[in-house]
Each structure stands twice: as C-alpha cells, then as structure tokens.
Coordinates of C-alpha atoms in Angstrom, one line a residue:
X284 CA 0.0 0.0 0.0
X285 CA 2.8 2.8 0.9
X286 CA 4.3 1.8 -2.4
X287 CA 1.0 2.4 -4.4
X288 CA 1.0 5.7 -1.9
X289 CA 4.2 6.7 -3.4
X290 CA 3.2 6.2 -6.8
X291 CA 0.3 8.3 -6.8
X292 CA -1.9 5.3 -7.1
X293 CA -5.4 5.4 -5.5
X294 CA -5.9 4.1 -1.9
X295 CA -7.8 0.1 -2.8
X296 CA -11.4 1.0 -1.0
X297 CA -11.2 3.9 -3.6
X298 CA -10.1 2.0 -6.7
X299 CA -13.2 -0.4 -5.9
X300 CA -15.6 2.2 -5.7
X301 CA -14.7 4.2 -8.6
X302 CA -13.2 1.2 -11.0
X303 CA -10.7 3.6 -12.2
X304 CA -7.8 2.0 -13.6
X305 CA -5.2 3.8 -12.1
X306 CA -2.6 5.8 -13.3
X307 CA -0.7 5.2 -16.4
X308 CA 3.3 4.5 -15.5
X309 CA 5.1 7.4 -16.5
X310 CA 2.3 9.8 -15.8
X311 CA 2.0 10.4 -19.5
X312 CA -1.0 9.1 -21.8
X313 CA 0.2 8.4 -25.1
X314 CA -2.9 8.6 -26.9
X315 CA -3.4 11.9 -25.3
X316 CA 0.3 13.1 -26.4
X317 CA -0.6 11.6 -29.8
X318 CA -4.0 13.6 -29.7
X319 CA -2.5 16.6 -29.1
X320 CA 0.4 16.4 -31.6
X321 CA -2.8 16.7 -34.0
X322 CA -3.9 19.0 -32.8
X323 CA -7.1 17.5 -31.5
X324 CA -7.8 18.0 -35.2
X325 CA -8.0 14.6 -37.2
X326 CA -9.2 14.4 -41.0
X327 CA -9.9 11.4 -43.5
X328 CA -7.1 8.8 -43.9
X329 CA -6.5 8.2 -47.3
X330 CA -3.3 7.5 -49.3
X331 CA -1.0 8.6 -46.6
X332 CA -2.2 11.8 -45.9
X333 CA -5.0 14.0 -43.8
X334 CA -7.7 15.4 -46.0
X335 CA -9.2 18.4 -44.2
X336 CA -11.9 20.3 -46.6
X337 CA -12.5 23.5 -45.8
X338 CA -15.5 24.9 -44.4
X339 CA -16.8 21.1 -43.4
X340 CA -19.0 20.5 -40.3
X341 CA -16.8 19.4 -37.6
X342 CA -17.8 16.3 -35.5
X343 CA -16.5 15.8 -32.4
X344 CA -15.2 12.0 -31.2
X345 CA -15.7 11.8 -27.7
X346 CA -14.1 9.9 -24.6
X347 CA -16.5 6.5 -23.8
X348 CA -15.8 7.0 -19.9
X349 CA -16.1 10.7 -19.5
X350 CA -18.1 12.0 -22.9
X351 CA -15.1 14.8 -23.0
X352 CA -14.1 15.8 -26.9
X353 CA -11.3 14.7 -27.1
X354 CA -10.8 15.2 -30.7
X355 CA -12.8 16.6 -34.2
X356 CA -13.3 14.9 -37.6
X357 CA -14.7 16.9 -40.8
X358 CA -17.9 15.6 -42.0
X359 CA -17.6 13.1 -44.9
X360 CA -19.5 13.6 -48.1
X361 CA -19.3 12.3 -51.5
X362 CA -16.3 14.0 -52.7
X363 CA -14.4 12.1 -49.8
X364 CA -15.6 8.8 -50.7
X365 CA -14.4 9.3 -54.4
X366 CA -10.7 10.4 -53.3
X367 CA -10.9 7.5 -50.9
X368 CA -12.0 4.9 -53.8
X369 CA -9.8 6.3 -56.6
X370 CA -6.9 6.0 -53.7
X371 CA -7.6 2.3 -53.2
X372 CA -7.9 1.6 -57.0
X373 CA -4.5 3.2 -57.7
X374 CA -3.0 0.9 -54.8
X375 CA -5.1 -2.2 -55.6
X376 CA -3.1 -2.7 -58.5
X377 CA 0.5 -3.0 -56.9
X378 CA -0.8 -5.0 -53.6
X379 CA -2.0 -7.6 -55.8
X380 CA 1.3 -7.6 -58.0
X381 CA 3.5 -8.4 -54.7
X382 CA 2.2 -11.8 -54.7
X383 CA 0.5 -13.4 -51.1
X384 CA 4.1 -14.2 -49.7
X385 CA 4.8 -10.5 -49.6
X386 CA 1.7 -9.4 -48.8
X387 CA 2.0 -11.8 -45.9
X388 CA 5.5 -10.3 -44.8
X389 CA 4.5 -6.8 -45.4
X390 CA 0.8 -7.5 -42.9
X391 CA 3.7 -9.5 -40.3
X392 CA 5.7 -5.8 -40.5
X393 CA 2.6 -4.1 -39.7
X394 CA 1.6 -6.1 -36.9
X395 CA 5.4 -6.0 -35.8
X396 CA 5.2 -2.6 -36.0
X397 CA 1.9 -2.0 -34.0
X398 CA 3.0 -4.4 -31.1
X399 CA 6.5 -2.6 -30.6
X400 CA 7.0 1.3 -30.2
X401 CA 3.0 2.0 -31.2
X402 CA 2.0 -0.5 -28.5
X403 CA 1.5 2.1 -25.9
X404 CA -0.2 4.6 -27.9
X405 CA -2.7 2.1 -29.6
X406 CA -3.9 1.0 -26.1
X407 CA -4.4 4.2 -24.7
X408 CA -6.0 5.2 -27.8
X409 CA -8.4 2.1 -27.8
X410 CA -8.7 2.9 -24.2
X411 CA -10.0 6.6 -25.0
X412 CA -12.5 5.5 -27.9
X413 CA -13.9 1.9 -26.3
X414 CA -14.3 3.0 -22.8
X415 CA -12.3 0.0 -21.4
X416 CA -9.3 0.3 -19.0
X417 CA -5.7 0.2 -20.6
X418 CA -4.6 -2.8 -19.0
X419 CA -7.8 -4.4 -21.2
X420 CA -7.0 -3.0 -24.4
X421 CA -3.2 -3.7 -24.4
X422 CA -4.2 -7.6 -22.9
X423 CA -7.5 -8.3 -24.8
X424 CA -7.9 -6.3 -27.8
X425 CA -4.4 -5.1 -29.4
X426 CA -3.1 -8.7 -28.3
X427 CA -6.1 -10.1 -30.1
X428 CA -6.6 -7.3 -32.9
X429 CA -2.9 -8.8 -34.0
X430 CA -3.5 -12.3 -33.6
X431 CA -5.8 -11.6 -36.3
X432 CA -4.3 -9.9 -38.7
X433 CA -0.9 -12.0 -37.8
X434 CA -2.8 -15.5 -39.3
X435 CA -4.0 -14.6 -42.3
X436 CA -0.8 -13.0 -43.0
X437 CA 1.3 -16.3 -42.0
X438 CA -1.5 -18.0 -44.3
X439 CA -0.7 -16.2 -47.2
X440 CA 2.8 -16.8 -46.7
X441 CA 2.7 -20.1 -46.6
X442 CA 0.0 -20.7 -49.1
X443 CA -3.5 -21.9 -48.1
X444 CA -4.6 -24.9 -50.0
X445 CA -7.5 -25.5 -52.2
X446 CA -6.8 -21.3 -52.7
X447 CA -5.1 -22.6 -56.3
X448 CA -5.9 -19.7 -58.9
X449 CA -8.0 -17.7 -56.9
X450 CA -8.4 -14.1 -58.3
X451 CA -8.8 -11.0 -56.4
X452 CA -11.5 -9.2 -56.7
X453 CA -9.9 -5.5 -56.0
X454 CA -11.4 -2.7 -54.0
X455 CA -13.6 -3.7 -50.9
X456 CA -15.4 -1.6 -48.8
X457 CA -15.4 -1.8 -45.2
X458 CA -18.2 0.4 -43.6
X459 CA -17.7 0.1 -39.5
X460 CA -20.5 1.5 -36.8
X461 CA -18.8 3.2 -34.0
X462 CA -17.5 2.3 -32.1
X463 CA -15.4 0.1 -33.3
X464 CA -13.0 -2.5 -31.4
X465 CA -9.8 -3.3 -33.0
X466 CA -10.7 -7.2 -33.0
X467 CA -13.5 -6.9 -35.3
X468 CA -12.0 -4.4 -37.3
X469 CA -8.8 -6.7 -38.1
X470 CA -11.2 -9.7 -38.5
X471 CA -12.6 -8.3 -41.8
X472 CA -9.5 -6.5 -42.9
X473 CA -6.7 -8.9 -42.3
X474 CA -7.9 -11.5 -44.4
X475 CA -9.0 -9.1 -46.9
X476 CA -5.6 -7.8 -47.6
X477 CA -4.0 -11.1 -47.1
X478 CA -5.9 -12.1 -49.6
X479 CA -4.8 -9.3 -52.0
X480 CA -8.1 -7.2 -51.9
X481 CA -7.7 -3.7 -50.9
X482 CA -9.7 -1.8 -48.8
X483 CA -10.9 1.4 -47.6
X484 CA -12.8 2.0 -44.3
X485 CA -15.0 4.5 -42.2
X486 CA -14.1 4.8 -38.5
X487 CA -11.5 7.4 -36.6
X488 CA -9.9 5.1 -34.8
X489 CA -9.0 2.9 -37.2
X490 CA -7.7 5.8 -38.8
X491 CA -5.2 6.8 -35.7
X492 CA -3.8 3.2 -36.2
X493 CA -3.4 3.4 -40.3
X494 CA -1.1 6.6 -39.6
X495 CA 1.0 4.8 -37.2
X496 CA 1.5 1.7 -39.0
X497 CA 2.3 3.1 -42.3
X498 CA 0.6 0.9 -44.3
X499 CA -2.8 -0.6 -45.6
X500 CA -5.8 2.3 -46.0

C-alpha cells in the first residue's frame, strides 16, 4: 500500500468504488500526447495523408468513460468517398502484383510494428475510444486485434490450400459502426488484404492506427 502511496496510485477502497484503472506508469498518456500532436484535429485517412476540406461541419469523437471531446473529424460527403476509392484503386493494383508471400511479410511488419513502439499509444487510444481500462485494451484487444491480422498473413505466406488460382477481386469496402474494437476491425480486414483485396474504411480510430502503421488504407 505505501508503495502504491508513493506512486500516486489510488488508496484500494477507492479503486473499488470508482473502477478507475489507475494511473498510467510514467504519468504520461500516449494517446493523449498523440491527440495533441494533432492538434485534437483529425481528418480522412487516405493515401497517406489527412484530407481536411474547408468549411466542413466538424464532428466531435468523444471519450466513452467521460463523454469529454477529445478530438474533431470533418464531416464526410461524396467527394471524400471518391478520393478514398480512386486511392484504393490506384494501390489495388500493386498490392495484388506483390504476390501473397509478400503481402504476408509486409501484414507481419505491420503487426510487428503496431506491437512494438505503437503498442502504448494504440492501447491508450483504444482505451480513449472503447471506454475500457488500458490494461484491457493492451491484454485483450491489441493482443487479439494482432492475432488476427498476424494468421492470415502467415496463411498467405505459406500458401493456403485449395486457394489454387483464386483471383482477387480489388477494392472492398469496409463500412464500420462506432465504435469500433480493433478485433473486429482486423477480423474483416486482415484477411481481406492477405488475400490481395484492398480496402478502404469508415471509423477514426481505425484511422489513428493506419497513420502509425504506415501501411494498408
């Protein structure tokens, strides 16, 4: 108890009452520190860059727990989803020229990439969006979220059978209700890319995780 005392951590009676999680080691939340490197100001995700029309209705993404803002998206409209599908078209073509053993290398980067330096900043960010305490969303759903986007990627590596001449079919839309967990989004979309179809999706957080991994929209 002293050390928890010392670490700013709150007394047990209290933790049980409230269910708060606790403090984050370091003192510093990384999805906050990502937030605000933003600028609390997100945009639409597509081709590796942050598309922010002018003069757009702002909506605000909110924290589960507290209903704070915590950050602002532009409104979507039809213009949006055009750039987005012409983006996906245009990348289509090469994702399904790399062949499915390195499209399976390139999805065990990603995931390599998510579960090192990101880690931290994914939880806290799933934390932030899903409502659930960090410890759950570095334990449960990153852990999980990779799991499944790290088998069909070892799948198309290896080669699944009976999968003999099998032709992608290109651009597949993804449309996600908010919000979103990480699980179910990498359900859909890891063996979608595995499987050489490219894809484009609708849901901020997902977004947040596409910057940091560098790779699929």
């Amino acid at each position: 108890m002293a050390a928890l005392t010392v670490l700013g951590a709150s007394p047990v009676p209290k933790i049980f009452a409230t269910m708060e999680a606790g403090p984050i080691p370091g003192g510093i939340n990384p999805g906050e520190a990502w937030l605000e490197s933003h600028g609390h100001s997100l945009g639409h995700f597509v081709d590796g860059t942050w598309l922010k029309p002018p003069g757009r209705m702002s909506l605000e993404c909110k924290e589960a727990t507290t209903g704070r803002t915590v950050a602002a998206v532009p409104a979507g409209d039809s213009s949006d989803l055009a750039v987005a599908v012409a983006a996906a078209a245009a990348a289509a073509k090469a994702w399904v020229g790399l062949g499915a053993p390195q499209r399976g290398q390139c999805l065990t980067q990603l995931a390599a990439t998510l579960e090192g330096d990101r880690r931290g900043t994914m939880g806290a960010l799933l934390a932030l969006a899903g409502g659930r305490p960090l410890c759950q969303t570095l334990g449960a759903d990153l852990d999980l979220g990779l799991r499944l986007l790290q088998m069909p990627a070892g799948g198309a590596q290896l080669g699944l059978p009976g999968l003999e001449g099998w032709t992608p079919l290109g651009v597949v839309a993804v449309v996600l209700g908010g919000p979103c967990s990480l699980p179910a989004l990498l359900w859909k979309l890891g063996p979608l890319l595995a499987m050489g179809e490219w894809s484009w999706g609708d849901n901020w957080g997902q977004l947040a995780m596409q910057e940091q991994g560098g790779d699929p929209q």
